mmCIF file of C-alpha atoms (C1' of nucleotides) in Angstrom:
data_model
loop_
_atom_site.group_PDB
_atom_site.id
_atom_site.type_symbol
_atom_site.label_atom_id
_atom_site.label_comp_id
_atom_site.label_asym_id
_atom_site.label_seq_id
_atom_site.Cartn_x
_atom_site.Cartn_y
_atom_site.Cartn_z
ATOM 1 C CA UNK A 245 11.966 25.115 21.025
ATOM 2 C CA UNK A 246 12.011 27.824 18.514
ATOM 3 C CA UNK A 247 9.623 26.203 16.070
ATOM 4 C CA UNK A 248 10.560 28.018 13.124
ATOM 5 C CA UNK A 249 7.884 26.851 11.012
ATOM 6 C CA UNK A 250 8.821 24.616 8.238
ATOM 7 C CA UNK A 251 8.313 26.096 4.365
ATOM 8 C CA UNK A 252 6.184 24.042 2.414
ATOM 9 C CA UNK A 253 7.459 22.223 -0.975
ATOM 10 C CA UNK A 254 5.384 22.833 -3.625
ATOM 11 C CA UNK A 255 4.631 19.977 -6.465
ATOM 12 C CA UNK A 256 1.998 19.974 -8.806
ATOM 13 C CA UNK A 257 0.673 16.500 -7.700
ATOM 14 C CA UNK A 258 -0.277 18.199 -4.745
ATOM 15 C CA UNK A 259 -3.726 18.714 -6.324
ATOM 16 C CA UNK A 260 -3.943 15.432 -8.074
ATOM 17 C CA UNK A 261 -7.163 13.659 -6.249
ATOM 18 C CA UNK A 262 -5.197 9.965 -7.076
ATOM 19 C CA UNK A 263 -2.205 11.516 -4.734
ATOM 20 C CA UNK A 264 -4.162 12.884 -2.066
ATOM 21 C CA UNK A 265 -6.308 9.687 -1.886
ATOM 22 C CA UNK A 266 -3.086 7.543 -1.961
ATOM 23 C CA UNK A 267 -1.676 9.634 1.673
ATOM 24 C CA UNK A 268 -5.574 9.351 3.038
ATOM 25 C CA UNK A 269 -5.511 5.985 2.269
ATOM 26 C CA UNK A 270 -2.531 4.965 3.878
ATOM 27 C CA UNK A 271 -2.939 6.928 6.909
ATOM 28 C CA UNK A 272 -5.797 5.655 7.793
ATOM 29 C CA UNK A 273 -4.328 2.085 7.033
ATOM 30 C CA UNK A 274 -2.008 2.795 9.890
ATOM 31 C CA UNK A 275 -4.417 4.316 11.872
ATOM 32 C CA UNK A 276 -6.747 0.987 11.612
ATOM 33 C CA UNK A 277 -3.592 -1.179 11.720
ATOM 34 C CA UNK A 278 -2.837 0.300 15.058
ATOM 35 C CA UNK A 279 -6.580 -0.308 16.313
ATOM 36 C CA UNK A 280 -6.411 -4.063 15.102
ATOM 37 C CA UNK A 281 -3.000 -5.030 16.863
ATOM 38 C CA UNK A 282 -4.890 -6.289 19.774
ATOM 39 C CA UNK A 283 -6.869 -8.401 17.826
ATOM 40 C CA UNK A 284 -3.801 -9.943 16.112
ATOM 41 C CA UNK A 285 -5.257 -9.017 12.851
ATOM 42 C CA UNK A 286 -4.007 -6.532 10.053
ATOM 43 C CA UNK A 287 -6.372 -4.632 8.112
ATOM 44 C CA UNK A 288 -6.843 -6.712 4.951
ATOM 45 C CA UNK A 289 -6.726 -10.231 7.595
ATOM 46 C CA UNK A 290 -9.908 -8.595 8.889
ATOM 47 C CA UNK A 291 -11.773 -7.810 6.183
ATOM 48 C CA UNK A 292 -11.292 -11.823 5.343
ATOM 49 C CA UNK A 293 -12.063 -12.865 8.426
ATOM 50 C CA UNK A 294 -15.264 -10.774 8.443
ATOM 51 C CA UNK A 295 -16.147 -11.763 4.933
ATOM 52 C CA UNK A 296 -16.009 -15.234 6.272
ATOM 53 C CA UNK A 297 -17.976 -14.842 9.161
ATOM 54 C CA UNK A 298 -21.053 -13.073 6.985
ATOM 55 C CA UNK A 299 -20.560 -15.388 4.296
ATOM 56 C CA UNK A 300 -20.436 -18.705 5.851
ATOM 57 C CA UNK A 301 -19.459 -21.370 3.666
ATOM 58 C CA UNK A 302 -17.989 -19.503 0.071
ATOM 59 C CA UNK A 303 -14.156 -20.717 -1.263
ATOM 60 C CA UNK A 304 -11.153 -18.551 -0.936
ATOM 61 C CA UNK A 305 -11.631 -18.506 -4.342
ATOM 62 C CA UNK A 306 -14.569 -16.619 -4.290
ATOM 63 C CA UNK A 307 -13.328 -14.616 -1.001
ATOM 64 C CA UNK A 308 -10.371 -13.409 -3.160
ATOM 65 C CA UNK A 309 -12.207 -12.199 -5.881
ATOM 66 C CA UNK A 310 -14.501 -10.381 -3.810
ATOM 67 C CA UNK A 311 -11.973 -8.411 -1.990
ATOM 68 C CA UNK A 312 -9.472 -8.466 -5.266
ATOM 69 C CA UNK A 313 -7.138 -10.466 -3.215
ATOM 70 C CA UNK A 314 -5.261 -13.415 -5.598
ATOM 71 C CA UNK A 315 -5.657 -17.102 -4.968
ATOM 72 C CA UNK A 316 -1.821 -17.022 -4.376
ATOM 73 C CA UNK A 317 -1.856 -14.032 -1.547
ATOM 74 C CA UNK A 318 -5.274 -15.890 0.064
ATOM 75 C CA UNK A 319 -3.651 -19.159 0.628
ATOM 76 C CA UNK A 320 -1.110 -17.991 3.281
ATOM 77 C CA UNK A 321 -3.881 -15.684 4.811
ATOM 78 C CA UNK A 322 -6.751 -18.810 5.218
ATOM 79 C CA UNK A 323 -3.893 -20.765 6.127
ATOM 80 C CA UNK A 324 -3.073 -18.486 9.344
ATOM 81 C CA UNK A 325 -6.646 -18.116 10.359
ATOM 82 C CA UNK A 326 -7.008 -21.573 10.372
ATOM 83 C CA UNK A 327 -4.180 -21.631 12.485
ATOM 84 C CA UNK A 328 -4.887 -19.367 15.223
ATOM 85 C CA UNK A 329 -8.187 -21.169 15.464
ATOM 86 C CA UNK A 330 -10.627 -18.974 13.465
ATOM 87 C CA UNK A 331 -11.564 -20.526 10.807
ATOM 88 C CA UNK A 332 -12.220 -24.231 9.834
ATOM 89 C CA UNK A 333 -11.843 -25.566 5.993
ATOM 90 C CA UNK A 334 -14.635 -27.954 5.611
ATOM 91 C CA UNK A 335 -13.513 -29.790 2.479
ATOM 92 C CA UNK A 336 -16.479 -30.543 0.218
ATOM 93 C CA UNK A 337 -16.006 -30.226 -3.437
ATOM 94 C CA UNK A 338 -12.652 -32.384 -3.403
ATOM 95 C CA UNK A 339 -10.176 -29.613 -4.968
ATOM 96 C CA UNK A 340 -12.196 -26.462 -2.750
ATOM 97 C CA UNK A 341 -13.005 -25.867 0.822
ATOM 98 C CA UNK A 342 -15.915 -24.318 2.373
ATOM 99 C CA UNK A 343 -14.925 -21.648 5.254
ATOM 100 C CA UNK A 344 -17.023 -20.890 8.374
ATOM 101 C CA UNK A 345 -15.936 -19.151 11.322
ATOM 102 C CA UNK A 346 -14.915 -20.729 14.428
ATOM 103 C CA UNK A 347 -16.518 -19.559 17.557
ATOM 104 C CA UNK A 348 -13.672 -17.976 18.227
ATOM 105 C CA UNK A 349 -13.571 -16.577 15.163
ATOM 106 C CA UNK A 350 -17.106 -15.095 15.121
ATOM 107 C CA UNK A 351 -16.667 -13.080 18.418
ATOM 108 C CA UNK A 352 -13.219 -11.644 17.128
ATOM 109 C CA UNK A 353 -14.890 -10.836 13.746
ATOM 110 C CA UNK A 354 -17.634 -9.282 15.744
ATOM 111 C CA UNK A 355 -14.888 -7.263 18.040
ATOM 112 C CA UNK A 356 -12.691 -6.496 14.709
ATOM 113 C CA UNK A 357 -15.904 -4.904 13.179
ATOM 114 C CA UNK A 358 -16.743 -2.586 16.410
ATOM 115 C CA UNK A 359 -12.752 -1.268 15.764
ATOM 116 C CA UNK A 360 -13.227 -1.055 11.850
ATOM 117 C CA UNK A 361 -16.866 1.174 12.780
ATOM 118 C CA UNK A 362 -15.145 3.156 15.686
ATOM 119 C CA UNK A 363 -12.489 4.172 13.184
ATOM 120 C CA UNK A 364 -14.926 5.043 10.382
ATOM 121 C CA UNK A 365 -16.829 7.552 12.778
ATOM 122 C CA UNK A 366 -13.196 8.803 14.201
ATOM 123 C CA UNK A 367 -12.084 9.791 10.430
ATOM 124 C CA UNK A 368 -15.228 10.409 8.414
ATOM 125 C CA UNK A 369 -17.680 10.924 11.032
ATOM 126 C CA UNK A 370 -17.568 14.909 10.352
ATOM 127 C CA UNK A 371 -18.524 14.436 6.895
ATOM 128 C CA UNK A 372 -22.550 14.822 6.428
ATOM 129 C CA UNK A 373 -24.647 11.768 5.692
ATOM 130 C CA UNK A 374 -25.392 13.722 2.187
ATOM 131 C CA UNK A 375 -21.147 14.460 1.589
ATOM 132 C CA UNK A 376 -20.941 10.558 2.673
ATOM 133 C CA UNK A 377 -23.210 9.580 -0.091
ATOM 134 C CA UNK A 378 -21.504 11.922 -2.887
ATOM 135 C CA UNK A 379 -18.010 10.513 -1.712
ATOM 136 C CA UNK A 380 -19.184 6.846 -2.255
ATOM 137 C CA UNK A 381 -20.340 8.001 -5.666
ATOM 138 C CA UNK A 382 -17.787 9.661 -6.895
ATOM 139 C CA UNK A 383 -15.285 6.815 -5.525
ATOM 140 C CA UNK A 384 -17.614 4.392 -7.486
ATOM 141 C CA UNK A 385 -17.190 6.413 -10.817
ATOM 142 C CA UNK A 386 -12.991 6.951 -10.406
ATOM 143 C CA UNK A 387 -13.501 2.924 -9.596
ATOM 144 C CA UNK A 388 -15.389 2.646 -13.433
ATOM 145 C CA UNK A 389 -13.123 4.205 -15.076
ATOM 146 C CA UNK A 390 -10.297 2.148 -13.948
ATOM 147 C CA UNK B 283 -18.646 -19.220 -21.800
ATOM 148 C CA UNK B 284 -21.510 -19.617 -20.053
ATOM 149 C CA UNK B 285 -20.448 -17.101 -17.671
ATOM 150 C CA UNK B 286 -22.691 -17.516 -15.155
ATOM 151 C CA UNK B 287 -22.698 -14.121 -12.363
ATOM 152 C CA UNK B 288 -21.223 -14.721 -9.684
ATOM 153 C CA UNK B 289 -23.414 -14.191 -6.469
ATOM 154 C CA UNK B 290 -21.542 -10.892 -4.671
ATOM 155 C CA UNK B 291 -20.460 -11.465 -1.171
ATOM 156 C CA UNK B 292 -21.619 -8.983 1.235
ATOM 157 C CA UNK B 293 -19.791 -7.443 4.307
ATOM 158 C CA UNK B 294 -20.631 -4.586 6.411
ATOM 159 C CA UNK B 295 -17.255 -2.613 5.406
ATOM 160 C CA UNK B 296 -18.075 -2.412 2.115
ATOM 161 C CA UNK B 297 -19.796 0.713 3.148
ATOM 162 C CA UNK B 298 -17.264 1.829 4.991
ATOM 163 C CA UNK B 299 -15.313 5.287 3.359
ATOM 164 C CA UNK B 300 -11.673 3.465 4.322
ATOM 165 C CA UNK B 301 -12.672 0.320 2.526
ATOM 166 C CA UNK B 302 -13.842 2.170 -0.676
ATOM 167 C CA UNK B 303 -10.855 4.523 -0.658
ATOM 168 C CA UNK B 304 -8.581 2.266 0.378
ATOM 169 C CA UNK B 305 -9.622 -0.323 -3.009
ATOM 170 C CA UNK B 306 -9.516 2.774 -4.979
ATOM 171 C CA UNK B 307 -5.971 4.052 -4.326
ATOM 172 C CA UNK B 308 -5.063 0.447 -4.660
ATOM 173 C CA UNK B 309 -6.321 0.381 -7.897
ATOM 174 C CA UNK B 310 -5.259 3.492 -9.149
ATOM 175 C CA UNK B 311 -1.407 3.138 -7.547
ATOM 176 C CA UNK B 312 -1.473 -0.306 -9.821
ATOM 177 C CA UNK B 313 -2.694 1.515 -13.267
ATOM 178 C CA UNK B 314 -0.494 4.384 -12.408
ATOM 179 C CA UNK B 315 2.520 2.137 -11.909
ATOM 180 C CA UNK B 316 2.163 0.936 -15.065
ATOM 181 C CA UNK B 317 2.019 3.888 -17.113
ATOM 182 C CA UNK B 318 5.276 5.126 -15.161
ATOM 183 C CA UNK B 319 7.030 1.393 -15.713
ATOM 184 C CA UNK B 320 8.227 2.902 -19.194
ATOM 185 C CA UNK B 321 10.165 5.825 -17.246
ATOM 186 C CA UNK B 322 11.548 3.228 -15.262
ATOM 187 C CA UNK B 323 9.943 4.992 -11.923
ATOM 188 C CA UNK B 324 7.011 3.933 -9.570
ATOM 189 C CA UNK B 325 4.883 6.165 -8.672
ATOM 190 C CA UNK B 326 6.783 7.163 -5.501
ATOM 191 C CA UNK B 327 10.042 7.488 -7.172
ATOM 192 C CA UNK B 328 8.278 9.496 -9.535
ATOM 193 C CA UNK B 329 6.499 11.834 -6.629
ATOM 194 C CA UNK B 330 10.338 11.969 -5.335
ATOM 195 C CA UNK B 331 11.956 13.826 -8.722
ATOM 196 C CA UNK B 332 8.906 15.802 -9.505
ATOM 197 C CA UNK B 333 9.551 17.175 -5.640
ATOM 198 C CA UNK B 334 12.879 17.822 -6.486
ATOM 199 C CA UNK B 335 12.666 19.392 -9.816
ATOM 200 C CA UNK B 336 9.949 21.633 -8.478
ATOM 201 C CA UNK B 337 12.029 22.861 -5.369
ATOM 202 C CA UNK B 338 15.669 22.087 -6.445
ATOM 203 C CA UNK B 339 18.536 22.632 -3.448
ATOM 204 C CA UNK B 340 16.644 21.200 -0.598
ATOM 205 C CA UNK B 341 17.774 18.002 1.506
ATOM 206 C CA UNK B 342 16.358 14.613 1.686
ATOM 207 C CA UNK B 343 15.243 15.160 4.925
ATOM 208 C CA UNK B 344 12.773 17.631 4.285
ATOM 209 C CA UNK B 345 11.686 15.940 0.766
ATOM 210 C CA UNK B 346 10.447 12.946 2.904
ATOM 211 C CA UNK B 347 8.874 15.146 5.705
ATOM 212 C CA UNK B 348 6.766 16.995 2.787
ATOM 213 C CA UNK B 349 6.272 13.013 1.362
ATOM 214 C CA UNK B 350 5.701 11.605 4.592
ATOM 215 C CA UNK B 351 8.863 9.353 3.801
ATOM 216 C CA UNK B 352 10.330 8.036 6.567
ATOM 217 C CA UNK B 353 14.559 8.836 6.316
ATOM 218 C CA UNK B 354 15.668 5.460 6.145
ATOM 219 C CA UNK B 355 13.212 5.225 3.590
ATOM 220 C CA UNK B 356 14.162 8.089 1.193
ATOM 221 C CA UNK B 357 17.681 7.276 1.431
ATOM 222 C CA UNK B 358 17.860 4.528 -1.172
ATOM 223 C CA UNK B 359 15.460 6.330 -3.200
ATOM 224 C CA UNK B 360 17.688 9.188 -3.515
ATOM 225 C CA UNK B 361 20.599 7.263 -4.299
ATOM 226 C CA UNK B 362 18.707 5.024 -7.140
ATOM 227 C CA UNK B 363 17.494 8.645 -8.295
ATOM 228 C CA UNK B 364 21.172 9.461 -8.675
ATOM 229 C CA UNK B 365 22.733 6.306 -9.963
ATOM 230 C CA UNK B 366 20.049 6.696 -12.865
ATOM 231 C CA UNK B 367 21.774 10.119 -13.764
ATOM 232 C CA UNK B 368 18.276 11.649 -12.636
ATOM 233 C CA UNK B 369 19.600 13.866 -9.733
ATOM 234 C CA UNK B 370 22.705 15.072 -8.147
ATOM 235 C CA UNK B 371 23.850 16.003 -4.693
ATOM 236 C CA UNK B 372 25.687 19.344 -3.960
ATOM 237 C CA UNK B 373 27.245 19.371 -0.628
ATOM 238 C CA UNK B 374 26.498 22.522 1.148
ATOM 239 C CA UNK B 375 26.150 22.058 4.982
ATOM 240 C CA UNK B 376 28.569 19.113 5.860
ATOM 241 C CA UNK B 377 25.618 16.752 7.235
ATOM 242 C CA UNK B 378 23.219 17.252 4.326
ATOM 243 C CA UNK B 379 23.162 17.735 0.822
ATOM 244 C CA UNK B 380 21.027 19.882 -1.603
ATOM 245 C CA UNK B 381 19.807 18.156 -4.594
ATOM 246 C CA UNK B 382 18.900 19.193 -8.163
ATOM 247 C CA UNK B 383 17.620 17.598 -11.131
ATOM 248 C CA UNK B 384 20.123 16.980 -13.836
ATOM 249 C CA UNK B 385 19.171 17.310 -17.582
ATOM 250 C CA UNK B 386 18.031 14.190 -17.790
ATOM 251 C CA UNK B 387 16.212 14.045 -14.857
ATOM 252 C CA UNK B 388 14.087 17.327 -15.700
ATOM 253 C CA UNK B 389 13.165 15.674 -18.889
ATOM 254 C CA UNK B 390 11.884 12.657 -17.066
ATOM 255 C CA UNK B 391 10.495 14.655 -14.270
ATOM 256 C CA UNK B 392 8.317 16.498 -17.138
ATOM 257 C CA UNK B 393 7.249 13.022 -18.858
ATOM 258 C CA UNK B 394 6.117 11.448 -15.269
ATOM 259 C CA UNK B 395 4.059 14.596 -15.099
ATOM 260 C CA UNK B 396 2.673 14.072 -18.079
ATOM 261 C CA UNK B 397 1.918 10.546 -17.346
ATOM 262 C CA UNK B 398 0.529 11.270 -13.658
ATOM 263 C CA UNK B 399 -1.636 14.136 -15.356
ATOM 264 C CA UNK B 400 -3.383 11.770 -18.059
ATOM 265 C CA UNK B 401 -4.014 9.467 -15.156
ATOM 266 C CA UNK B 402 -5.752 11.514 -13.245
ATOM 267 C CA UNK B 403 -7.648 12.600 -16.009
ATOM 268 C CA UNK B 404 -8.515 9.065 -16.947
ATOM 269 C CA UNK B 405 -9.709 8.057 -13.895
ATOM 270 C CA UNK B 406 -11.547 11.580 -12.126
ATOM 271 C CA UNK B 407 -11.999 13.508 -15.245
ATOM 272 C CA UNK B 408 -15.518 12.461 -14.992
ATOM 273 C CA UNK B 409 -15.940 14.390 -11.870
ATOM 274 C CA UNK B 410 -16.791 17.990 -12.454
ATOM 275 C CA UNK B 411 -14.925 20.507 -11.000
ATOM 276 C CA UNK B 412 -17.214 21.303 -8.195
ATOM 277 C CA UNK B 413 -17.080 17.795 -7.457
ATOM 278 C CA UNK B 414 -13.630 18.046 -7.409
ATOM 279 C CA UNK B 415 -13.499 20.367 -5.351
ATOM 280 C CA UNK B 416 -15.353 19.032 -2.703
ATOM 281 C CA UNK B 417 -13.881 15.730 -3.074
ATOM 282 C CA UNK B 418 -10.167 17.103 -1.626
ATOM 283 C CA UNK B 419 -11.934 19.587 1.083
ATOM 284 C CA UNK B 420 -13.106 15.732 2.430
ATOM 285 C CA UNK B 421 -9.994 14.392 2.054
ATOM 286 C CA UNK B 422 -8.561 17.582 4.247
ATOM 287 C CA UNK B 423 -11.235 16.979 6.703
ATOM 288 C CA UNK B 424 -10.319 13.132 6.646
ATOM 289 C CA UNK B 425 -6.963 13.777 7.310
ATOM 290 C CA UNK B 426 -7.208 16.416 9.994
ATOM 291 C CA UNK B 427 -9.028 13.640 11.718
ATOM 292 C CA UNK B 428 -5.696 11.503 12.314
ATOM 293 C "C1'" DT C 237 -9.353 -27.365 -20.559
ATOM 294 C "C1'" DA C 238 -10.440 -24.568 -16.742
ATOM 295 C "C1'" DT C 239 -10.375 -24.045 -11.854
ATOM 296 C "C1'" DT C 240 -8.629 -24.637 -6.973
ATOM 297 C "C1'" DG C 241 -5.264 -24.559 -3.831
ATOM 298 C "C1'" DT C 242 -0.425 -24.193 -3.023
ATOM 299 C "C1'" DT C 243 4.525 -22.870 -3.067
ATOM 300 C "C1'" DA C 244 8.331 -20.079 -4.525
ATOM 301 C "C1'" DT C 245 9.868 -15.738 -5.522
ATOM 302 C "C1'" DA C 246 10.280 -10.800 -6.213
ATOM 303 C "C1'" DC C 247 8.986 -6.017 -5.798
ATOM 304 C "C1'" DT C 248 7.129 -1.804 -3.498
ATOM 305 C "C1'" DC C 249 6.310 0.636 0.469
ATOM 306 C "C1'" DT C 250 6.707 1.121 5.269
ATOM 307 C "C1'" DA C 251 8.645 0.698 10.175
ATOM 308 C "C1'" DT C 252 12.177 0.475 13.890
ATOM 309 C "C1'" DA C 253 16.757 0.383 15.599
ATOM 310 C "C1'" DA C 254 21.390 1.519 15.548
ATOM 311 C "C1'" DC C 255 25.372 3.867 13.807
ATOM 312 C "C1'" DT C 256 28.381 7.972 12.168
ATOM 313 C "C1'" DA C 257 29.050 12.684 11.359
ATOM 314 C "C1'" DT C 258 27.792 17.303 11.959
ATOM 315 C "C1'" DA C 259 25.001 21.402 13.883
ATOM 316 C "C1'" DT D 111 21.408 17.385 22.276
ATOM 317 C "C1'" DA D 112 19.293 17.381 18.008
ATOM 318 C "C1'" DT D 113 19.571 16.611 13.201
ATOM 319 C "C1'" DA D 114 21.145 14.394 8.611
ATOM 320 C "C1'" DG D 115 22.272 10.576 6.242
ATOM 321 C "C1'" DT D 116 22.975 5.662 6.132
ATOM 322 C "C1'" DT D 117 22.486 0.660 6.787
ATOM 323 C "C1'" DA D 118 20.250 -3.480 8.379
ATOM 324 C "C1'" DT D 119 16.196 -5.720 9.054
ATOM 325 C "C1'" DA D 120 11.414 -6.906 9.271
ATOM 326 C "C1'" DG D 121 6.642 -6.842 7.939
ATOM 327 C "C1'" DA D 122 2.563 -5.939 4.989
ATOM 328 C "C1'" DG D 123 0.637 -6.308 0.577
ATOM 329 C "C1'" DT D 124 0.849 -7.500 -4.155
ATOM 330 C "C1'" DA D 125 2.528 -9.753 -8.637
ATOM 331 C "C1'" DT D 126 3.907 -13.671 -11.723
ATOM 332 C "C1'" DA D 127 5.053 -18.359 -12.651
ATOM 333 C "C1'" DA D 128 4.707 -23.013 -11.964
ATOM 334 C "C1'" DC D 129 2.766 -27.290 -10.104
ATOM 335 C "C1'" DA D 130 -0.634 -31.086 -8.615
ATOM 336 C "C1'" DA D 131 -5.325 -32.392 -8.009
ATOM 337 C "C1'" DT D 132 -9.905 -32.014 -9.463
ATOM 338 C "C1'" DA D 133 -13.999 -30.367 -12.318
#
DNA sequence: TATTGTTATACTCTATAACTATA
DNA sequence: TATAGTTATAGAGTATAACAATA
């Protein structure tokens, strides 16, 4: 164990906000991944699920474009929810479906939620209320100018 | 065109810090990917030969650990790096290699820089520099948190 | 014509496991 | 034993293209 401490590369994207963002980003992808295992849900099969469950009733149409997911990456992602009993299409408008949760699928959405919240407070939580509100900002003006 | 608004979903994570940031990197990885398409990188390949060029002779192994690339993950990287004439390998220690941009590859190196620097500007070169500031001291809290 | 859902396919990035060679 | 590099493989997530059915 002699720990000789590593030297650290430098790289001038070190200080490029669109890098750091990117390794923040992911990390805490894995970090929520991880939480959601027991649930059987990845992070972006959540935030479907839970758009479902507070929108009862939209298209996957509409689900995609609210979460800037494509109709073509949706289908497959519907199609397992409805599977493991989540979900149910209800077909009404002949070439769309309307989505509500199961019961099932409400109390996992609920439990998928607490994980999502518990997570937020475990990486952010030491940020004030006041730095919270600047980040959002400043996340929605980068987001403009895209 | 009508184009009638489209009624915005709502969902409790859209308030969430890791949902916002997480949309934003997305975003900006996919515009930054295509400004790097015409150097024939992504933007981790790219992150990869800037590394290099800034610190040439060290090994793979501790490129990824500085990336947070995985070794099994680098290891093609390095060797599509090298097929495209960008870097080459010098064996020193018998286990591990030190690598070095060639000509070519410094040239690119500088162009992805280039390309990565407008980016950045483009999308946070509203934020002012306090701003800035602040903005990666949150991300280094953020990340201490994992 | 435009939209919805679907399938096929490919690419990027990541993860684990197993192997060889060397320190 | 630990480390470096490599290969195989799998899983998310995303992208485009094409198709049938419906509006």
């Amino acid at each position: 164990m002699s720990e000789t401490l590593e030297k650290p590369l430098t790289a001038s994207f070190e200080t490029f906000l669109g890098y750091q963002l990117r390794r923040l980003s992911a990390a805490a992808m894995a970090d929520l991944a991880d939480a959601l295992a027991e649930e059987g849900l990845s992070p972006t099969l959540a935030t479907v699920l839970l758009i479902i469950e507070t929108n009862p009733g939209e298209t996957q149409a509409r689900i995609g474009r609210a979460l800037s997911i494509k109709r073509a990456n949706i289908a497959p992602m519907i199609a397992k929810l409805e599977e493991e009993g989540l979900i149910r299409k209800s077909g009404t408008d002949g070439r769309s479906f309307a989505l509500y949760c199961t019961a099932k699928g409400t109390a996992t959405a609920r439990r998928a939620e607490k994980v999502m919240r518990a997570r937020e407070r475990k990486v952010f939580g030491a940020l004030s209320s006041e730095e919270t509100k600047l980040f959002l900002s400043m996340i929605e003006r980068a987001r403009s100018a895209l």
